[in-house]
Coordinates of N, CA, C and O in Angstrom, one line a residue:
P1 N -190.2 -36.4 -23.7 CA -189.6 -35.9 -22.5 C -188.2 -36.6 -22.9 O -187.5 -37.4 -23.7
D2 N -187.1 -36.2 -21.5 CA -186.2 -36.8 -21.7 C -185.5 -38.0 -21.7 O -186.7 -38.9 -20.9
L3 N -184.8 -38.3 -21.6 CA -184.2 -40.1 -21.4 C -184.7 -40.6 -20.0 O -185.3 -41.6 -19.7
R4 N -184.6 -39.7 -19.2 CA -184.5 -40.3 -17.6 C -186.1 -40.5 -17.0 O -186.7 -41.6 -16.6
E5 N -187.1 -39.5 -18.1 CA -188.6 -39.6 -17.5 C -188.9 -41.0 -18.7 O -189.9 -41.7 -18.2
R6 N -188.3 -41.0 -19.7 CA -188.9 -42.4 -20.4 C -188.6 -43.4 -19.6 O -189.4 -44.5 -19.6
L7 N -187.5 -43.7 -19.4 CA -186.9 -44.7 -18.1 C -187.7 -44.8 -17.2 O -188.2 -45.6 -16.7
E8 N -187.9 -43.9 -16.6 CA -188.9 -44.1 -15.3 C -190.1 -44.3 -15.5 O -190.9 -45.1 -15.0
G9 N -191.0 -43.9 -16.8 CA -192.3 -44.6 -17.1 C -191.9 -45.8 -17.6 O -193.1 -46.6 -17.1
C10 N -191.2 -46.4 -18.1 CA -190.9 -47.7 -18.3 C -191.1 -48.5 -17.0 O -191.9 -49.4 -17.0
R11 N -190.5 -48.2 -15.8 CA -190.5 -48.5 -14.8 C -191.5 -48.6 -14.3 O -192.3 -49.4 -13.3
A12 N -192.1 -47.6 -14.1 CA -193.5 -47.3 -13.3 C -194.6 -48.3 -14.3 O -195.6 -48.4 -13.8
A13 N -194.4 -48.4 -15.6 CA -195.5 -49.7 -16.1 C -194.9 -50.9 -15.7 O -195.6 -51.9 -16.3
G14 N -194.0 -51.1 -15.4 CA -193.5 -52.7 -14.6 C -192.5 -53.0 -15.6 O -192.7 -54.5 -15.3
K15 N -191.7 -52.5 -16.2 CA -191.1 -53.2 -17.4 C -189.8 -53.4 -16.4 O -189.5 -52.5 -15.6
K16 N -188.9 -54.2 -17.2 CA -187.4 -54.8 -16.8 C -186.6 -53.9 -17.5 O -186.7 -54.4 -18.6
L17 N -185.8 -53.4 -16.8 CA -184.6 -52.7 -18.1 C -183.2 -53.1 -17.6 O -183.1 -53.2 -16.5
F18 N -182.5 -53.2 -19.2 CA -181.2 -53.4 -19.0 C -180.3 -52.8 -20.0 O -180.8 -52.0 -20.7
L19 N -179.0 -52.5 -19.5 CA -178.3 -51.8 -20.1 C -177.2 -52.4 -20.6 O -176.5 -52.9 -19.7
L20 N -176.8 -52.5 -21.9 CA -175.8 -53.7 -22.7 C -175.0 -52.9 -23.5 O -175.9 -52.9 -24.6
T21 N -174.1 -53.1 -22.9 CA -172.4 -52.1 -23.9 C -171.2 -52.9 -24.1 O -170.8 -53.5 -23.2
N22 N -170.9 -52.7 -25.1 CA -169.6 -52.8 -25.2 C -168.3 -52.2 -24.4 O -167.3 -52.3 -24.4
S23 N -168.7 -51.0 -24.6 CA -168.1 -49.8 -23.2 C -167.8 -50.0 -22.3 O -168.5 -50.7 -21.6
G24 N -166.5 -49.7 -21.5 CA -166.5 -49.9 -20.2 C -167.3 -49.0 -19.1 O -167.7 -47.8 -19.8
L25 N -167.0 -49.0 -17.6 CA -168.1 -48.2 -17.1 C -167.2 -46.8 -17.2 O -168.3 -46.1 -17.1
P26 N -166.0 -46.4 -17.2 CA -166.1 -45.1 -16.7 C -166.6 -44.2 -18.0 O -167.1 -43.5 -17.3
F27 N -166.7 -44.4 -19.4 CA -167.1 -44.1 -20.5 C -168.6 -43.8 -20.2 O -169.3 -43.2 -20.5
V28 N -169.5 -45.2 -20.2 CA -170.6 -45.3 -19.5 C -171.2 -44.6 -18.6 O -172.3 -43.8 -18.6
D29 N -170.4 -44.3 -17.5 CA -170.7 -43.7 -16.4 C -171.0 -42.3 -16.8 O -172.1 -41.5 -16.3
R30 N -169.9 -41.8 -17.3 CA -170.3 -40.3 -17.8 C -171.0 -40.2 -18.7 O -171.7 -38.9 -18.5
G31 N -171.1 -41.0 -19.8 CA -172.2 -40.2 -20.6 C -173.7 -40.8 -20.1 O -174.4 -39.6 -20.5
M32 N -174.0 -41.7 -19.5 CA -175.1 -41.8 -18.7 C -175.4 -40.7 -17.8 O -176.9 -40.5 -17.7
T33 N -174.8 -40.3 -17.3 CA -174.7 -39.6 -16.1 C -175.1 -38.1 -16.9 O -176.4 -37.6 -16.5
F34 N -174.6 -37.7 -17.9 CA -174.9 -36.7 -18.7 C -176.3 -36.9 -19.3 O -176.8 -36.2 -19.3
L35 N -176.7 -38.1 -19.8 CA -178.1 -38.3 -20.6 C -178.9 -38.4 -19.2 O -180.3 -37.7 -19.6
A36 N -179.1 -39.1 -18.3 CA -180.1 -39.2 -17.6 C -179.6 -38.3 -16.0 O -180.8 -39.4 -15.1
G37 N -178.6 -38.4 -15.8 CA -178.4 -37.5 -14.3 C -178.0 -38.3 -13.5 O -177.5 -40.0 -13.5
E38 N -177.5 -37.8 -12.5 CA -176.9 -39.0 -11.4 C -177.8 -39.8 -11.0 O -179.1 -39.8 -10.9
G39 N -177.4 -41.0 -10.3 CA -178.0 -42.3 -10.0 C -179.0 -43.0 -11.2 O -179.6 -43.8 -10.8
W40 N -178.2 -42.5 -12.1 CA -178.9 -43.6 -13.3 C -178.8 -44.9 -13.2 O -179.9 -45.6 -13.8
R41 N -178.2 -45.4 -12.7 CA -178.3 -47.0 -12.4 C -179.3 -47.6 -11.8 O -179.8 -48.6 -12.2
S42 N -180.1 -46.8 -10.9 CA -181.2 -47.4 -10.2 C -182.1 -47.4 -11.4 O -183.3 -48.0 -10.8
L43 N -182.1 -46.9 -12.5 CA -183.2 -46.6 -13.7 C -183.2 -48.3 -14.0 O -184.4 -48.8 -15.2
F44 N -182.5 -49.0 -14.0 CA -182.2 -50.6 -14.5 C -182.0 -51.8 -13.8 O -181.5 -51.6 -12.7
D45 N -182.5 -52.7 -14.2 CA -182.7 -53.9 -13.5 C -181.2 -54.6 -13.5 O -180.7 -55.3 -12.8
A46 N -180.6 -54.4 -14.5 CA -179.2 -54.8 -14.7 C -178.3 -53.7 -15.8 O -179.1 -53.3 -16.8
V47 N -177.2 -53.7 -15.4 CA -176.2 -53.0 -16.2 C -174.7 -53.7 -16.5 O -174.3 -54.3 -15.6
V48 N -174.6 -54.4 -17.8 CA -173.8 -54.8 -18.4 C -172.6 -54.3 -18.8 O -173.0 -53.5 -20.0
V49 N -171.6 -54.0 -19.0 CA -170.6 -53.2 -19.7 C -169.3 -54.4 -19.9 O -169.3 -55.4 -19.7
S50 N -168.5 -54.0 -21.2 CA -167.9 -54.6 -21.5 C -167.9 -56.1 -22.0 O -167.5 -57.1 -21.8
A51 N -169.3 -55.9 -22.7 CA -170.0 -57.3 -22.9 C -169.3 -57.9 -24.2 O -169.6 -59.3 -24.1
Q52 N -168.6 -57.6 -25.0 CA -167.8 -57.9 -26.2 C -168.9 -58.7 -27.1 O -168.4 -59.7 -27.6
K53 N -169.9 -57.9 -27.6 CA -170.7 -58.2 -28.5 C -170.0 -58.6 -29.8 O -169.1 -57.6 -30.0
P54 N -170.2 -59.2 -30.8 CA -171.4 -60.2 -30.7 C -171.2 -61.4 -30.3 O -171.9 -62.4 -30.1
S55 N -169.9 -61.6 -29.6 CA -169.7 -62.8 -29.2 C -170.3 -63.3 -27.7 O -170.9 -64.5 -27.2
F56 N -171.2 -62.1 -27.4 CA -171.8 -62.3 -26.0 C -173.3 -62.9 -26.2 O -173.4 -64.0 -25.2
Y57 N -173.4 -63.3 -27.3 CA -174.8 -63.9 -27.6 C -174.3 -65.5 -28.1 O -175.5 -66.2 -27.9
Q58 N -173.0 -65.8 -28.2 CA -172.9 -67.2 -28.5 C -172.1 -68.2 -27.6 O -172.2 -69.3 -27.6
G59 N -171.7 -67.3 -26.8 CA -170.9 -68.0 -25.8 C -171.7 -68.4 -24.2 O -172.8 -68.4 -24.4
Q60 N -170.9 -68.7 -23.1 CA -171.6 -69.1 -21.9 C -170.5 -68.7 -21.0 O -170.7 -69.2 -19.8
A61 N -170.2 -67.5 -20.8 CA -169.2 -66.9 -20.0 C -170.0 -66.2 -18.9 O -171.3 -65.7 -19.1
P62 N -169.3 -66.5 -18.1 CA -170.0 -65.9 -16.6 C -169.8 -64.5 -16.6 O -169.0 -63.9 -17.2
F63 N -170.7 -63.6 -15.6 CA -170.5 -62.4 -15.5 C -169.2 -62.2 -14.3 O -169.1 -63.1 -13.5
R64 N -168.3 -60.9 -14.3 CA -167.9 -60.6 -13.4 C -168.4 -59.4 -12.7 O -169.1 -58.8 -13.4
A65 N -168.1 -59.5 -11.2 CA -168.4 -57.9 -10.9 C -167.5 -57.2 -10.3 O -166.3 -57.9 -9.7
F66 N -167.7 -55.7 -10.4 CA -166.9 -55.0 -9.4 C -166.5 -55.1 -7.5 O -167.9 -55.5 -7.4
D67 N -165.9 -54.7 -7.1 CA -166.0 -54.6 -5.6 C -166.8 -53.3 -5.6 O -167.0 -52.9 -6.0
A68 N -167.1 -53.5 -4.0 CA -168.2 -52.4 -3.4 C -167.9 -51.2 -3.8 O -168.3 -50.3 -4.1
N69 N -166.5 -50.8 -3.5 CA -166.0 -49.4 -4.0 C -165.5 -49.4 -5.6 O -165.3 -48.1 -6.1
E70 N -166.2 -50.2 -6.6 CA -165.5 -50.2 -7.8 C -164.3 -50.1 -8.1 O -163.9 -49.1 -9.2
R71 N -163.0 -50.4 -7.3 CA -161.8 -50.2 -7.9 C -161.4 -51.2 -8.5 O -160.5 -51.1 -9.3
F72 N -161.8 -52.3 -8.6 CA -161.1 -53.6 -9.2 C -162.5 -54.4 -9.3 O -163.3 -54.4 -8.6
V73 N -162.0 -55.2 -10.1 CA -163.0 -56.5 -11.0 C -162.4 -57.7 -10.0 O -161.4 -57.9 -9.8
K74 N -164.0 -58.3 -9.2 CA -163.8 -59.7 -8.5 C -163.7 -60.6 -9.8 O -164.3 -60.7 -10.8
W75 N -162.7 -61.6 -9.9 CA -162.5 -62.7 -10.7 C -163.3 -63.9 -10.9 O -163.6 -64.8 -11.6
S76 N -164.3 -64.1 -9.7 CA -164.8 -64.7 -9.3 C -166.2 -64.5 -9.9 O -166.7 -63.8 -10.1
P77 N -166.9 -65.7 -10.6 CA -168.1 -65.4 -11.1 C -169.0 -64.8 -10.5 O -169.3 -65.2 -9.1
A78 N -169.8 -63.7 -11.1 CA -170.8 -63.3 -10.4 C -172.5 -64.1 -10.4 O -172.5 -64.4 -11.9
G79 N -172.9 -64.0 -9.3 CA -174.0 -64.9 -8.9 C -175.6 -63.9 -9.1 O -175.2 -62.8 -9.4
L80 N -176.5 -64.9 -8.7 CA -178.1 -64.0 -8.5 C -177.8 -62.6 -7.6 O -178.3 -61.9 -7.9
E81 N -177.0 -63.0 -6.3 CA -176.4 -62.0 -5.6 C -176.3 -60.8 -5.8 O -176.4 -59.7 -5.4
T82 N -175.4 -60.8 -7.6 CA -174.7 -59.7 -7.5 C -175.8 -58.5 -8.7 O -175.2 -57.8 -9.0
L83 N -177.0 -59.5 -9.0 CA -177.5 -58.8 -10.1 C -178.7 -58.1 -8.8 O -179.8 -58.6 -8.9
E84 N -178.3 -57.0 -8.9 CA -179.6 -56.2 -8.0 C -178.9 -54.9 -8.5 O -178.2 -54.1 -9.3
K85 N -180.4 -53.8 -8.5 CA -180.3 -52.7 -9.2 C -179.1 -51.6 -8.6 O -178.7 -51.7 -7.2
G86 N -178.6 -51.2 -9.7 CA -177.5 -50.2 -9.0 C -176.1 -50.9 -9.2 O -175.2 -50.3 -9.3
R87 N -175.9 -52.3 -9.5 CA -174.5 -52.7 -9.4 C -174.3 -53.0 -11.2 O -175.2 -53.1 -11.7
V88 N -173.3 -53.3 -11.3 CA -172.7 -53.3 -12.7 C -171.8 -54.5 -12.9 O -171.2 -55.0 -12.1
L89 N -172.3 -55.4 -13.8 CA -171.5 -56.3 -14.2 C -170.8 -56.6 -15.7 O -170.6 -55.6 -16.2
L90 N -169.9 -57.1 -15.4 CA -168.7 -56.9 -16.9 C -169.2 -58.5 -17.6 O -168.8 -59.5 -17.1
G91 N -168.6 -58.3 -18.9 CA -168.5 -59.5 -19.6 C -169.8 -60.5 -19.5 O -170.7 -59.9 -20.1
G92 N -169.2 -61.6 -19.2 CA -170.7 -62.5 -19.6 C -171.1 -63.0 -20.7 O -170.7 -62.9 -21.6
S93 N -172.2 -63.5 -20.8 CA -173.3 -64.0 -22.1 C -174.6 -64.0 -21.8 O -175.2 -63.7 -20.6
V94 N -175.3 -63.8 -22.9 CA -176.8 -63.6 -22.7 C -177.4 -64.9 -22.3 O -178.5 -65.0 -21.6
S95 N -176.8 -66.3 -22.4 CA -177.5 -67.5 -21.6 C -177.3 -67.4 -20.3 O -178.2 -67.6 -19.5
E96 N -176.1 -66.8 -19.7 CA -176.1 -66.3 -18.2 C -177.3 -65.4 -17.6 O -177.5 -65.2 -16.8
L97 N -177.4 -63.9 -18.5 CA -177.9 -63.2 -18.8 C -179.7 -63.7 -18.2 O -180.5 -63.6 -17.4
A98 N -180.1 -64.5 -19.1 CA -181.2 -65.3 -19.2 C -181.6 -66.2 -18.1 O -182.3 -66.2 -17.2
R99 N -180.3 -67.1 -17.4 CA -180.3 -67.7 -16.3 C -180.7 -66.8 -15.1 O -181.5 -67.4 -14.0
L100 N -180.1 -65.5 -15.4 CA -179.8 -64.9 -13.8 C -181.3 -64.2 -13.6 O -181.9 -63.8 -12.6
T101 N -182.1 -63.9 -14.8 CA -182.9 -62.9 -14.7 C -184.5 -63.6 -15.1 O -185.3 -62.8 -15.2
G102 N -184.3 -64.7 -16.4 CA -185.6 -65.0 -16.5 C -185.9 -64.1 -17.9 O -187.1 -64.7 -18.3
W103 N -185.3 -63.6 -18.5 CA -185.7 -62.9 -19.8 C -185.1 -63.9 -21.0 O -184.3 -63.7 -21.3
T104 N -186.6 -64.1 -21.7 CA -186.1 -64.7 -23.2 C -187.2 -64.5 -23.9 O -188.6 -64.1 -23.7
G105 N -186.6 -65.1 -25.1 CA -188.1 -64.9 -25.8 C -188.5 -63.5 -26.6 O -188.0 -62.5 -26.2
P106 N -189.6 -63.4 -27.3 CA -190.1 -62.1 -27.8 C -190.6 -61.1 -26.6 O -190.8 -59.9 -27.1
S107 N -190.6 -61.3 -25.4 CA -191.2 -60.6 -24.7 C -189.8 -59.4 -24.4 O -190.1 -58.4 -23.7
V108 N -188.6 -60.0 -24.8 CA -187.5 -58.9 -24.6 C -187.4 -57.8 -25.7 O -186.9 -58.4 -26.8
L109 N -187.5 -56.5 -25.2 CA -187.3 -55.9 -26.7 C -186.3 -55.2 -26.4 O -185.9 -54.3 -25.3
Y110 N -185.4 -55.4 -27.4 CA -183.8 -55.0 -27.2 C -183.5 -53.8 -28.2 O -183.9 -54.2 -29.7
I111 N -183.2 -53.0 -27.9 CA -182.8 -51.4 -29.0 C -181.5 -51.4 -29.2 O -180.7 -50.9 -27.9
G112 N -181.2 -51.1 -30.1 CA -179.8 -51.0 -30.5 C -179.4 -50.5 -31.7 O -180.4 -49.6 -32.3
D113 N -177.9 -50.0 -31.8 CA -178.0 -48.9 -32.9 C -176.5 -49.5 -33.8 O -176.2 -48.9 -35.1
H114 N -176.4 -51.1 -33.8 CA -175.3 -51.6 -34.7 C -176.1 -52.8 -35.2 O -176.7 -53.5 -34.6
L115 N -176.3 -52.7 -36.5 CA -176.9 -54.2 -37.5 C -177.1 -55.2 -37.1 O -178.0 -56.4 -36.4
F116 N -175.6 -55.6 -36.9 CA -175.3 -57.0 -36.6 C -175.2 -57.2 -35.0 O -175.6 -58.0 -34.3
S117 N -174.5 -56.5 -34.4 CA -174.0 -56.6 -33.1 C -175.4 -56.3 -32.5 O -175.7 -56.9 -31.0
D118 N -176.4 -55.8 -32.6 CA -177.4 -55.1 -31.7 C -178.5 -55.9 -32.3 O -179.5 -56.3 -31.4
L119 N -178.8 -55.8 -33.7 CA -180.1 -56.3 -33.8 C -180.3 -58.0 -34.5 O -181.2 -58.5 -34.4
L120 N -179.5 -58.1 -35.4 CA -179.2 -59.3 -36.1 C -179.0 -60.6 -34.9 O -179.8 -61.6 -34.8
E121 N -177.8 -60.6 -34.4 CA -178.0 -62.2 -33.4 C -178.8 -62.0 -32.6 O -179.5 -63.0 -32.2
P122 N -179.3 -61.2 -31.4 CA -180.8 -60.8 -30.5 C -181.3 -61.7 -31.3 O -182.6 -62.2 -30.4
R123 N -182.0 -61.1 -32.4 CA -183.3 -61.9 -33.4 C -183.1 -63.1 -33.7 O -184.3 -64.0 -33.3
S124 N -182.3 -63.5 -34.0 CA -182.2 -64.6 -34.9 C -181.8 -65.8 -34.6 O -182.1 -67.0 -33.9
R125 N -180.8 -65.5 -33.5 CA -180.6 -66.5 -32.0 C -181.6 -66.8 -31.0 O -181.7 -67.6 -30.0
L126 N -181.8 -65.7 -30.4 CA -182.7 -65.6 -29.5 C -184.2 -65.0 -29.3 O -184.9 -65.4 -28.1
G127 N -184.5 -64.9 -30.5 CA -186.1 -64.8 -30.9 C -186.5 -63.4 -30.0 O -187.7 -62.9 -29.5
W128 N -185.2 -62.3 -29.8 CA -186.0 -61.1 -28.7 C -186.5 -59.9 -29.9 O -186.2 -60.6 -30.8
T129 N -187.1 -59.3 -29.9 CA -187.9 -58.3 -30.4 C -187.0 -57.3 -30.3 O -186.5 -56.7 -29.4
T130 N -186.3 -56.6 -31.4 CA -185.3 -55.7 -31.5 C -185.8 -54.6 -32.3 O -186.7 -54.6 -33.2
G131 N -185.3 -53.4 -32.0 CA -185.5 -52.1 -32.3 C -184.2 -51.4 -32.9 O -183.4 -51.6 -32.0
A132 N -184.2 -50.3 -33.9 CA -183.0 -49.7 -34.1 C -183.1 -48.5 -34.0 O -184.2 -48.1 -34.1
I133 N -181.8 -47.6 -33.6 CA -181.6 -46.4 -33.7 C -180.6 -46.2 -34.4 O -179.3 -46.2 -33.7
I134 N -180.8 -46.0 -35.9 CA -179.6 -46.1 -36.7 C -179.8 -44.1 -37.2 O -180.4 -44.0 -37.9
R135 N -179.0 -43.4 -36.6 CA -179.2 -42.0 -36.5 C -179.1 -41.9 -38.6 O -179.6 -41.2 -39.3
E136 N -178.2 -42.6 -39.2 CA -177.8 -42.2 -40.5 C -179.1 -42.7 -41.5 O -179.1 -41.9 -42.5
L137 N -180.1 -43.2 -41.0 CA -181.4 -43.4 -41.6 C -182.2 -42.2 -42.2 O -183.1 -42.2 -43.2
E138 N -182.2 -41.5 -41.0 CA -183.1 -40.0 -41.5 C -182.9 -39.6 -42.6 O -183.4 -39.0 -43.2
Q139 N -181.3 -39.5 -43.1 CA -181.1 -38.9 -44.8 C -181.9 -39.5 -45.2 O -182.4 -39.3 -46.3
E140 N -181.4 -41.0 -45.4 CA -182.2 -42.0 -46.1 C -183.5 -41.8 -46.2 O -184.1 -42.0 -47.4
L141 N -184.3 -41.8 -45.4 CA -185.9 -42.0 -45.4 C -186.0 -40.6 -45.8 O -187.6 -40.7 -46.8
A142 N -185.9 -39.6 -45.6 CA -186.3 -38.0 -46.2 C -185.9 -37.9 -47.7 O -186.9 -37.7 -48.6
R143 N -184.8 -38.8 -48.3 CA -184.6 -38.7 -49.6 C -185.7 -39.6 -50.3 O -186.5 -39.5 -51.3
L144 N -186.2 -41.1 -49.5 CA -186.9 -42.1 -50.0 C -188.0 -41.1 -50.2 O -189.2 -41.3 -51.0
V145 N -188.9 -40.6 -49.2 CA -190.3 -39.7 -49.4 C -190.1 -38.9 -50.3 O -191.1 -38.5 -51.2
E146 N -189.1 -38.3 -50.6 CA -189.0 -37.0 -51.9 C -188.4 -37.7 -53.3 O -188.4 -37.0 -54.2
R147 N -188.5 -39.1 -53.0 CA -188.1 -39.9 -54.2 C -186.8 -39.3 -54.8 O -186.6 -39.3 -56.0
V148 N -185.8 -38.9 -54.2 CA -184.5 -38.5 -54.6 C -183.5 -39.7 -54.6 O -183.6 -40.4 -53.7
P149 N -182.9 -39.7 -55.8 CA -181.9 -41.1 -56.1 C -180.9 -41.0 -54.9 O -180.4 -39.8 -54.6
I150 N -180.6 -41.8 -54.4 CA -179.5 -42.2 -53.3 C -178.3 -43.0 -54.4 O -178.4 -44.0 -54.6
P151 N -176.9 -42.1 -54.0 CA -175.8 -43.0 -54.7 C -175.4 -44.7 -54.2 O -175.7 -44.2 -52.5
V152 N -175.4 -45.4 -55.0 CA -174.8 -46.7 -54.0 C -173.7 -47.3 -54.7 O -173.4 -46.8 -55.8
K153 N -173.0 -47.4 -54.0 CA -171.5 -48.4 -54.3 C -171.8 -49.8 -54.1 O -172.1 -49.8 -53.0
E154 N -171.6 -50.5 -55.1 CA -171.2 -52.1 -55.0 C -170.0 -52.4 -54.0 O -169.9 -53.1 -53.6
S155 N -168.6 -51.8 -54.3 CA -167.8 -51.9 -53.9 C -167.0 -50.3 -53.7 O -167.2 -49.8 -54.7
V156 N -165.5 -50.6 -52.9 CA -164.8 -49.5 -52.7 C -164.3 -49.0 -54.1 O -164.2 -47.9 -54.7
D157 N -164.2 -49.9 -55.0 CA -163.2 -49.8 -56.4 C -164.1 -49.6 -57.7 O -163.9 -48.9 -58.8
E158 N -165.8 -49.8 -57.4 CA -166.8 -49.6 -58.2 C -167.1 -48.1 -58.5 O -167.2 -47.6 -56.8
P159 N -167.1 -47.5 -59.3 CA -167.7 -45.9 -59.4 C -169.2 -46.0 -58.7 O -170.0 -46.7 -59.2
S160 N -169.4 -45.1 -58.3 CA -171.1 -44.7 -57.8 C -171.9 -44.7 -58.7 O -171.9 -44.4 -60.0
T161 N -173.2 -45.7 -58.6 CA -174.1 -45.5 -59.3 C -175.5 -45.0 -59.0 O -175.6 -45.3 -57.8
Q162 N -176.2 -44.7 -59.6 CA -177.5 -44.6 -59.2 C -178.6 -45.3 -59.5 O -178.9 -45.9 -60.3
E163 N -179.3 -45.6 -58.2 CA -180.6 -46.5 -57.9 C -181.8 -45.8 -57.5 O -181.4 -44.5 -56.9
P164 N -182.7 -46.7 -57.2 CA -183.8 -45.9 -57.0 C -183.8 -45.2 -55.7 O -183.0 -45.9 -55.2
A165 N -184.6 -44.4 -54.8 CA -184.4 -43.7 -53.9 C -184.7 -45.1 -53.3 O -184.5 -44.6 -51.8
C166 N -185.6 -46.0 -53.1 CA -185.6 -46.9 -52.1 C -184.7 -48.1 -52.6 O -184.9 -48.9 -53.4
V167 N -183.6 -48.5 -51.5 CA -183.0 -49.5 -52.0 C -182.5 -50.2 -50.4 O -182.4 -49.5 -49.3
V168 N -183.5 -51.3 -50.5 CA -183.1 -52.3 -48.9 C -182.4 -53.4 -49.2 O -182.4 -54.2 -50.4
R169 N -181.3 -53.3 -48.9 CA -180.6 -54.7 -48.9 C -180.7 -55.7 -47.6 O -180.5 -55.3 -46.3
D170 N -181.0 -56.8 -48.0 CA -180.9 -58.1 -46.8 C -179.8 -58.1 -46.6 O -178.9 -58.5 -47.2
P171 N -179.5 -57.9 -45.0 CA -178.1 -58.1 -44.2 C -177.9 -59.6 -44.5 O -176.5 -59.8 -44.2
L172 N -178.2 -60.6 -44.6 CA -178.3 -62.0 -44.5 C -177.4 -62.2 -45.8 O -176.5 -62.9 -46.0
N173 N -178.0 -61.7 -46.9 CA -177.5 -62.6 -48.1 C -177.1 -61.0 -49.0 O -176.6 -61.3 -50.6
G174 N -177.2 -59.9 -48.7 CA -176.7 -58.6 -49.3 C -177.9 -58.2 -50.8 O -177.4 -57.4 -51.4
K175 N -178.9 -59.0 -51.1 CA -179.6 -58.7 -52.1 C -180.9 -57.6 -51.9 O -180.9 -57.4 -50.9
T176 N -180.7 -57.1 -53.1 CA -181.5 -55.6 -52.7 C -183.1 -56.2 -53.4 O -183.5 -57.0 -54.2
A177 N -183.6 -55.6 -52.4 CA -185.2 -55.6 -52.4 C -186.1 -55.0 -53.4 O -185.1 -53.7 -54.1
L178 N -186.9 -55.0 -54.0 CA -187.6 -54.2 -55.3 C -188.1 -52.4 -54.5 O -188.2 -52.8 -53.5
R179 N -188.3 -51.7 -55.4 CA -189.0 -50.7 -55.1 C -190.3 -50.7 -54.4 O -190.8 -50.0 -53.2
E180 N -191.2 -51.6 -54.6 CA -192.3 -51.8 -54.2 C -192.5 -52.3 -52.5 O -193.2 -52.0 -52.1
A181 N -191.0 -53.0 -52.4 CA -190.9 -53.3 -51.0 C -191.2 -51.9 -50.0 O -192.0 -51.8 -49.0
C182 N -190.7 -51.0 -50.5 CA -190.2 -49.8 -49.7 C -191.6 -49.1 -50.0 O -192.6 -48.4 -48.7
A183 N -192.0 -49.0 -51.0 CA -193.7 -48.3 -51.1 C -194.5 -49.1 -50.0 O -195.4 -48.1 -49.4
S184 N -194.6 -50.5 -50.0 CA -195.7 -50.9 -49.3 C -195.1 -50.7 -47.7 O -196.2 -50.1 -47.2
L185 N -194.1 -50.5 -47.5 CA -193.5 -50.2 -45.6 C -194.4 -48.5 -45.5 O -194.7 -48.8 -44.8
L186 N -194.1 -48.1 -46.4 CA -194.3 -46.1 -46.4 C -195.7 -46.3 -46.3 O -196.5 -45.6 -45.6
K187 N -196.7 -46.9 -46.9 CA -198.1 -47.2 -46.7 C -198.5 -48.0 -45.7 O -199.6 -47.9 -45.0
G188 N -197.6 -48.3 -44.7 CA -197.6 -49.1 -43.7 C -198.5 -50.5 -43.6 O -198.7 -51.5 -42.7
E189 N -198.1 -51.2 -44.9 CA -198.4 -52.8 -45.6 C -197.3 -53.5 -45.1 O -196.1 -53.1 -45.2
P190 N -197.6 -54.7 -44.8 CA -196.3 -55.6 -44.3 C -195.5 -55.8 -45.7 O -196.6 -56.1 -46.8
Y191 N -194.2 -56.3 -45.8 CA -193.9 -56.6 -46.9 C -192.8 -57.8 -46.5 O -191.7 -57.7 -46.1
G192 N -192.8 -59.0 -46.3 CA -192.1 -59.6 -46.1 C -191.4 -60.1 -44.8 O -192.3 -59.3 -43.9
D193 N -190.1 -60.1 -44.8 CA -189.4 -60.6 -43.5 C -188.4 -59.7 -43.7 O -186.9 -59.9 -43.9
L194 N -188.4 -58.4 -44.3 CA -187.2 -57.3 -44.6 C -186.8 -56.6 -43.2 O -187.5 -56.4 -42.2

């Protein structure tokens, strides 16, 4: 199904949806209109643009809202009355989002495309459940299944070296996990906290 059908299915199942992005409203509006059609904002309970992630997860900044015609930003903090379907909020912070919505902990599923600003911060600071859409992994996973070596550079100045097809780097400390970790994951077995 297309994006709009998936989002409508989530709404029909009683899920609360929000869109959180660092991009500005004109860019988001054009992109989402293309992906989900006119009226895309009604698919979300909250739309937050210009979020300034990852600082969005650390601060206490209030949200701002556009005026009714979306011509300018109101500089007074946005409150609960501005959090209605179809309205767009600017900036803010996750603490303010949680205060306004009550969405906290592992019941929040947050899907992003950037390891640090979308996955690491919400998971470690807020306990959100996170998922990744990382297009670049398609090729790596295909190579992993075929056991084709993946060239890996430790630094820009160092020449490329061949490592086994399964290379998992811990984003917190940069250590490389063992091939066994990937083998376990491919079999569907849990392997630590990778």
